[in-house]
Short mmCIF file of C-alpha atoms in Angstrom, two decimals:
data_model
loop_
_atom_site.label_atom_id
_atom_site.label_comp_id
_atom_site.label_asym_id
_atom_site.label_seq_id
_atom_site.Cartn_x
_atom_site.Cartn_y
_atom_site.Cartn_z
CA MET A 30 16.60 87.41 -133.60
CA ILE A 31 16.01 83.94 -135.02
CA GLU A 32 16.41 80.52 -133.41
CA ILE A 33 17.04 77.37 -135.46
CA ILE A 34 15.77 74.06 -134.07
CA THR A 35 17.54 71.07 -135.61
CA PHE A 36 20.23 68.41 -134.93
CA HIS A 37 23.23 70.76 -134.85
CA LYS A 38 24.90 68.98 -131.90
CA SER A 39 25.47 65.95 -134.08
CA VAL A 40 28.81 64.56 -135.22
CA ASN A 41 27.29 63.78 -138.61
CA TYR A 42 28.88 65.89 -141.34
CA GLY A 43 25.62 66.52 -143.16
CA ALA A 44 23.70 67.53 -140.02
CA LEU A 45 26.44 69.92 -138.95
CA LEU A 46 26.88 71.55 -142.33
CA GLN A 47 23.17 71.95 -143.04
CA SER A 48 22.79 73.70 -139.67
CA LEU A 49 25.75 76.00 -140.24
CA SER A 50 24.77 76.76 -143.83
CA LEU A 51 21.29 77.88 -142.79
CA LYS A 52 22.62 79.94 -139.89
CA GLU A 53 25.26 81.78 -141.94
CA PHE A 54 22.97 82.35 -144.93
CA ILE A 55 20.39 84.08 -142.74
CA GLU A 56 22.95 86.13 -140.81
CA ASN A 57 24.72 87.30 -143.96
CA GLN A 58 21.65 87.98 -146.09
CA PHE A 59 19.32 89.46 -143.50
CA LYS A 60 21.73 90.94 -140.93
CA THR A 61 19.99 89.37 -137.98
CA LYS A 62 21.41 87.32 -135.12
CA VAL A 63 20.76 83.58 -135.35
CA TYR A 64 20.99 81.18 -132.42
CA MET A 65 20.99 77.39 -132.40
CA CYS A 66 18.54 75.73 -130.02
CA GLU A 67 20.41 73.79 -127.33
CA TYR A 68 17.92 70.93 -127.17
CA HIS A 69 19.08 67.57 -128.54
CA PRO A 70 17.69 64.06 -127.82
CA LYS A 71 19.93 62.17 -125.40
CA LYS A 72 19.41 58.86 -127.22
CA LEU A 73 20.56 60.43 -130.47
CA LEU A 74 23.65 61.87 -128.79
CA PHE A 75 24.48 58.41 -127.41
CA ALA A 76 23.97 56.78 -130.81
CA GLU A 77 26.27 59.24 -132.57
CA TYR A 78 28.96 59.91 -129.96
CA TYR A 79 29.31 56.79 -127.85
CA ARG A 80 27.90 53.80 -129.72
CA PRO A 81 30.66 53.93 -132.41
CA MET A 82 33.19 53.56 -129.59
CA LEU A 83 31.72 50.21 -128.56
CA THR A 84 34.17 48.31 -130.72
CA LYS A 85 37.02 45.85 -130.28
CA LYS A 86 38.94 47.44 -133.15
CA ILE A 87 41.57 49.65 -131.52
CA ASP A 88 42.16 51.73 -134.64
CA LYS A 89 38.44 52.40 -135.07
CA LEU A 90 38.08 53.34 -131.39
CA PHE A 91 41.09 55.68 -131.50
CA GLN A 92 39.92 57.41 -134.68
CA THR A 93 36.36 57.78 -133.34
CA ILE A 94 37.64 59.49 -130.19
CA GLN A 95 39.79 61.75 -132.37
CA LYS A 96 36.83 62.55 -134.60
CA ASN A 97 34.63 63.54 -131.65
CA TYR A 98 37.38 65.78 -130.27
CA LYS A 99 38.16 67.43 -133.61
CA ILE A 100 34.51 68.07 -134.38
CA GLN A 101 33.96 69.68 -130.97
CA ARG A 102 36.82 72.10 -131.68
CA TRP A 103 35.51 72.70 -135.18
CA LYS A 104 32.00 73.46 -133.90
CA LYS A 105 33.24 76.08 -131.45
CA LYS A 106 34.94 77.89 -134.30
CA ALA A 107 32.10 77.42 -136.79
CA PHE A 108 29.06 78.19 -134.61
CA GLY A 109 30.63 80.49 -132.03
CA LYS A 110 30.01 80.39 -128.30
CA ASP A 111 26.90 82.55 -128.03
CA VAL A 112 24.03 80.91 -126.15
CA LEU A 113 20.48 82.23 -126.26
CA ILE A 114 19.54 83.58 -122.83
CA ASN A 115 16.29 85.49 -123.40
CA ARG A 116 13.90 83.62 -125.70
CA ASN A 117 11.41 86.50 -125.44
CA LYS A 118 13.49 88.39 -128.00
CA ILE A 119 13.10 85.67 -130.63
CA LYS A 120 10.99 86.86 -133.56
CA LEU A 121 11.03 83.61 -135.53
CA ASN A 122 11.80 79.94 -134.97
CA ILE A 123 12.99 77.90 -137.96
CA TYR A 124 12.50 74.15 -137.61
CA GLY A 125 14.88 72.10 -139.74
CA SER A 126 16.49 71.11 -141.91
CA ASP A 127 17.05 67.33 -141.34
CA GLU A 128 14.80 64.45 -140.22
CA ILE A 129 13.48 66.23 -137.15
CA TRP A 130 9.93 65.00 -137.98
CA ASN A 131 10.93 61.35 -138.30
CA PHE A 132 8.41 59.93 -135.81
CA ASN A 133 9.76 56.40 -136.34
CA ASN A 134 13.37 57.35 -135.69
CA ALA A 135 15.17 54.37 -134.18
CA TYR A 136 17.06 56.58 -131.72
CA HIS A 137 14.52 58.99 -130.26
CA GLY A 138 11.15 58.11 -131.82
CA TYR A 139 8.37 60.67 -131.88
CA ASP A 140 9.55 63.89 -130.25
CA PRO A 141 6.82 66.56 -129.98
CA PHE A 142 9.45 69.21 -129.24
CA TYR A 143 10.45 69.16 -132.91
CA PHE A 144 6.82 69.68 -133.93
CA GLY A 145 6.60 72.90 -131.92
CA GLN A 146 5.12 71.65 -128.66
CA ASN A 147 4.59 74.53 -126.18
CA ASN A 148 6.01 77.04 -128.65
CA ASN A 149 3.62 79.88 -129.44
CA LEU A 150 6.17 82.01 -131.28
CA ASN A 151 6.15 82.57 -135.02
CA LYS A 152 7.58 79.45 -136.61
CA ILE A 153 8.31 78.03 -140.03
CA ALA A 154 9.72 74.70 -141.16
CA TYR A 155 12.55 74.63 -143.69
CA ALA A 156 13.43 71.46 -145.64
CA VAL A 157 12.25 69.13 -142.90
CA SER A 158 11.86 65.40 -143.49
CA ILE A 159 10.07 62.45 -141.92
CA GLY A 160 12.80 60.21 -143.32
CA ARG A 161 11.60 56.68 -143.93
CA SER A 162 8.49 57.10 -141.76
CA ASN A 163 5.29 56.20 -143.59
CA ALA A 164 3.35 59.26 -144.75
CA ASP A 165 0.13 57.25 -144.16
CA LEU A 166 0.14 57.68 -140.40
CA THR A 167 -2.24 55.10 -138.91
CA ASP A 168 -1.97 55.87 -135.18
CA LEU A 169 -5.02 58.15 -134.78
CA ASN A 170 -3.86 59.74 -131.50
CA LEU A 171 -0.45 60.52 -132.91
CA LYS A 172 -1.98 61.72 -136.17
CA ASN A 173 -4.27 64.10 -134.26
CA ASP A 174 -1.43 65.48 -132.13
CA ILE A 175 0.85 66.11 -135.09
CA SER A 176 -1.97 67.69 -137.10
CA ILE A 177 -2.61 70.20 -134.32
CA TYR A 178 1.10 71.07 -134.12
CA LEU A 179 1.53 71.46 -137.89
CA GLU A 180 -1.48 73.75 -138.20
CA LYS A 181 0.24 76.21 -135.85
CA PHE A 182 3.18 76.69 -138.22
CA ASN A 183 3.10 79.93 -140.20
CA LYS A 184 4.68 78.22 -143.21
CA ILE A 185 6.05 74.76 -143.99
CA SER A 186 8.59 73.59 -146.53
CA VAL A 187 9.94 70.06 -146.90
CA ARG A 188 12.80 68.35 -148.71
CA ASP A 189 11.15 65.24 -150.19
CA GLN A 190 7.94 63.91 -151.70
CA ASN A 191 7.24 61.56 -148.80
CA THR A 192 7.20 64.45 -146.33
CA PHE A 193 5.16 66.53 -148.78
CA LEU A 194 2.42 63.85 -148.76
CA PHE A 195 2.63 63.58 -144.97
CA VAL A 196 2.04 67.31 -144.44
CA LYS A 197 -0.67 67.46 -147.10
CA LYS A 198 -2.61 64.56 -145.58
CA LEU A 199 -2.48 66.05 -142.08
CA THR A 200 -3.15 69.71 -142.94
CA ASN A 201 -4.77 69.71 -146.42
CA LEU A 202 -2.04 72.21 -147.37
CA GLU A 203 0.69 71.71 -149.95
CA PRO A 204 4.11 72.59 -148.53
CA GLU A 205 6.88 73.83 -150.78
CA ILE A 206 9.68 71.40 -151.64
CA VAL A 207 13.03 73.13 -151.15
CA LEU A 208 16.70 72.23 -151.14
CA ASP A 209 18.94 71.24 -148.29
CA PRO A 210 20.65 74.36 -146.83
CA THR A 211 24.08 73.12 -147.91
CA LEU A 212 23.07 73.79 -151.52
CA VAL A 213 21.80 77.26 -150.67
CA TYR A 214 24.98 78.56 -149.01
CA THR A 215 28.63 77.60 -148.42
CA PRO A 216 29.92 78.30 -144.87
CA LYS A 217 33.14 80.29 -144.63
CA ILE A 218 34.92 77.65 -142.55
CA LEU A 219 34.90 75.22 -145.49
CA ASN A 220 37.53 77.42 -147.12
CA ASP A 221 39.57 77.93 -143.95
CA GLN A 222 43.02 76.46 -144.69
CA ASN A 223 43.69 76.06 -140.96
CA TYR A 224 41.15 73.23 -140.92
CA ILE A 225 42.42 71.40 -143.99
CA SER A 226 45.06 68.94 -142.81
CA LEU A 227 44.61 65.68 -144.72
CA LYS A 228 46.59 65.51 -147.95
CA ILE A 229 46.42 62.42 -150.16
CA LYS A 230 49.08 62.21 -152.88
CA GLU A 231 47.58 59.45 -155.05
CA GLU A 232 44.47 59.82 -157.17
CA TYR A 233 41.64 58.33 -155.16
CA VAL A 234 37.97 57.49 -154.89
CA MET A 235 36.08 58.58 -151.78
CA VAL A 236 33.55 56.20 -150.21
CA TYR A 237 31.05 57.79 -147.81
CA GLY A 238 28.63 55.45 -146.07
CA THR A 239 28.45 51.76 -145.25
CA VAL A 240 25.42 50.39 -147.12
CA PHE A 241 27.03 48.54 -150.04
CA SER A 242 26.17 44.96 -150.95
CA ALA A 243 28.88 42.38 -151.65
CA ASN A 244 28.24 42.81 -155.37
CA GLN A 245 28.43 46.61 -155.13
CA GLN A 246 31.73 46.34 -153.26
CA LYS A 247 33.03 44.07 -156.03
CA LEU A 248 31.92 46.55 -158.72
CA ILE A 249 33.56 49.48 -156.92
CA ASN A 250 36.82 47.57 -156.49
CA GLU A 251 36.86 46.62 -160.17
CA PHE A 252 36.03 50.19 -161.21
CA CYS A 253 38.95 51.57 -159.17
CA LYS A 254 41.42 48.85 -160.16
CA LYS A 255 40.72 49.54 -163.84
CA ARG A 256 41.61 53.21 -163.29
CA ASN A 257 44.44 52.63 -160.79
CA LEU A 258 42.61 54.63 -158.13
CA LYS A 259 43.12 54.31 -154.39
CA ILE A 260 39.94 53.72 -152.35
CA ILE A 261 39.44 55.59 -149.09
CA SER A 262 36.49 55.47 -146.70
CA VAL A 263 35.68 58.75 -144.96
CA GLY A 264 33.64 59.19 -141.79
CA TYR A 265 32.65 55.52 -141.50
CA TYR A 266 34.56 52.26 -141.09
CA ASN A 267 34.29 49.78 -143.96
CA ARG A 268 36.00 46.40 -143.53
CA TRP A 269 36.34 45.92 -147.28
CA ILE A 270 38.40 49.10 -147.63
CA LYS A 271 42.02 49.24 -146.51
CA ASN A 272 42.20 52.99 -145.91
CA ASN A 273 39.62 54.27 -143.41
CA TYR A 274 39.76 57.93 -142.38
CA LEU A 275 37.33 58.43 -139.52
CA SER A 276 38.88 61.30 -137.56
CA LEU A 277 38.05 64.19 -139.87
CA ASN A 278 36.25 67.42 -139.13
CA PRO A 279 33.64 68.65 -141.66
CA THR A 280 36.12 70.93 -143.45
CA ASN A 281 38.51 67.99 -143.92
CA PHE A 282 35.61 65.91 -145.19
CA ILE A 283 34.60 68.45 -147.84
CA ASP A 284 38.21 68.96 -148.89
CA VAL A 285 38.68 65.21 -149.41
CA LEU A 286 35.46 65.06 -151.42
CA LYS A 287 36.38 68.04 -153.60
CA ASN A 288 39.76 66.51 -154.46
CA SER A 289 38.52 63.00 -155.17
CA SER A 290 38.29 61.56 -158.67
CA TYR A 291 34.93 59.89 -157.94
CA VAL A 292 32.54 59.55 -155.01
CA PHE A 293 30.67 56.40 -154.01
CA THR A 294 28.09 56.98 -151.30
CA SER A 295 25.02 55.61 -149.54
CA MET A 296 24.40 58.89 -147.69
CA PHE A 297 21.95 61.64 -148.60
CA HIS A 298 24.53 64.35 -148.06
CA GLY A 299 27.09 62.31 -149.96
CA VAL A 300 24.86 62.78 -152.99
CA VAL A 301 24.12 66.43 -152.16
CA PHE A 302 27.77 67.41 -151.71
CA SER A 303 28.78 65.53 -154.86
CA VAL A 304 26.28 67.60 -156.83
CA LYS A 305 27.24 70.82 -155.07
CA PHE A 306 30.90 70.40 -156.03
CA SER A 307 30.19 68.90 -159.48
CA LYS A 308 31.72 65.51 -158.73
CA GLN A 309 31.22 62.35 -160.74
CA PHE A 310 29.48 60.09 -158.25
CA TYR A 311 27.51 56.88 -157.75
CA PHE A 312 25.25 55.84 -154.92
CA SER A 313 23.78 52.81 -153.20
CA LEU A 314 20.13 53.29 -152.29
CA ASP A 315 20.04 52.86 -148.51
CA PRO A 316 16.42 52.06 -147.44
CA ILE A 317 16.79 54.44 -144.47
CA ARG A 318 17.57 57.36 -146.79
CA LYS A 319 15.61 56.22 -149.84
CA ASN A 320 12.85 58.87 -149.67
CA LYS A 321 15.23 61.81 -149.35
CA ILE A 322 17.66 60.66 -152.01
CA GLU A 323 15.02 59.69 -154.57
CA SER A 324 13.27 63.06 -154.42
CA PHE A 325 16.55 64.87 -154.93
CA ILE A 326 17.87 62.76 -157.80
CA ASN A 327 14.49 62.72 -159.54
CA ASN A 328 14.46 66.52 -159.63
CA LEU A 329 17.89 66.51 -161.28
CA ASN A 330 17.41 63.42 -163.48
CA LEU A 331 20.27 61.51 -161.83
CA ASN A 332 18.65 58.08 -161.56
CA ASP A 333 21.39 56.52 -163.67
CA ARG A 334 23.92 57.10 -160.88
CA ILE A 335 22.53 54.27 -158.75
CA ILE A 336 24.73 51.16 -158.57
CA LEU A 337 22.66 48.18 -159.69
CA ASP A 338 24.10 45.32 -161.76
CA GLY A 339 26.85 47.56 -163.06
CA ILE A 340 28.27 51.06 -162.97
CA ASN A 341 27.18 53.56 -165.61
CA GLU A 342 30.42 55.12 -166.85
CA ASN A 343 28.77 58.09 -168.56
CA TYR A 344 29.74 61.47 -167.18
CA ILE A 345 27.29 63.85 -165.53
CA ASP A 346 26.83 67.00 -167.62
CA TYR A 347 26.95 69.59 -164.85
CA LYS A 348 26.57 72.49 -167.28
CA GLU A 349 23.02 71.38 -167.98
CA LEU A 350 22.30 70.07 -164.49
CA ASN A 351 23.30 73.36 -162.86
CA LYS A 352 20.67 75.23 -164.87
CA THR A 353 17.98 73.25 -163.06
CA LEU A 354 19.83 73.33 -159.75
CA ASN A 355 20.21 77.12 -159.81
CA LEU A 356 16.47 77.56 -160.28
CA LEU A 357 15.83 75.31 -157.27
CA ILE A 358 18.36 77.29 -155.23
CA LEU A 359 16.60 80.56 -156.07
CA LYS A 360 13.26 79.03 -155.10
CA SER A 361 14.67 77.86 -151.76
CA GLN A 362 16.28 81.22 -151.02
CA LYS A 363 13.01 82.97 -151.86
CA PHE A 364 11.08 80.82 -149.38
CA LEU A 365 13.50 81.80 -146.63
CA GLY A 366 13.64 85.44 -147.69
CA ASP A 367 9.87 85.93 -147.89
CA ASN A 368 9.27 84.45 -144.45
CA ILE A 369 12.22 86.04 -142.67
CA ARG A 370 11.29 89.51 -143.97
CA GLN A 371 7.71 88.98 -142.85
CA PHE A 372 8.60 88.21 -139.25
CA CYS A 373 11.92 90.01 -138.76
CA LYS A 374 11.20 93.53 -139.98
#
């Protein structure tokens, strides 16, 4: 049996789908039972579930409550109801993906649990990230604690260059850089027609995220007006957009993305899912997600998709891009396969 330790109790589409993708990939490829660790920081739960409801906008409040309810139902179907009872049967813990090593996280800060505190089982890290935390850790006590924890991992892989440098400086080892699990595997529930309910008749552009400057908003509006495209915001409320769809489950979210004409995003997984489904997309470089996004787009030569003083109207050649992407997928799958076979014989 395997236990995954990540942020799977989130209501964030990316966090949920990366957790489910990793779980299903392992279960299907290696025929072993995978459990999700029940631990989740209370401050993070508050920030994701309850803080968005602290609003005077009735429509936003109503849709947020709907979203939380729909996602809870979706999670029961997607992840199942099994709860790990006997941890002594676990042969391997997989830490990640996501920013579980972000020791400067605004919501829960440094959490030694996610570094393997008091866990003497076999453990690997898959596509973990320290987010926007500085790889040059200056707090000597914290640096020493994390170094001790990291040295107890059997194998470490990360998702971005910043985290690569962080691990290398603390352990003198070079971790592998791998892909987010959502690029490695597609969960079955994303094709479940029972969970696809939102149908939009007009051609539209999907906006995912909230970090867009006034000038970027102007450029997006002009881009869509020129093409007679409706603008919809999914998952987050944007005042500058008339149509805000907040109350979607992850399957709805992916369906809306797949059927959009273009995607504009400031989210890491907005970029990842756009690439996964070969969408023409553009992104705003959110400082919080800068390290993750830059590593990913640099690997695929997608730097021209950033919205600066204008919007590059050239199309992405996915035929060529997918050649590189497929090699990275194979590398990521191999990392998982080699380590799972080693510990779960």
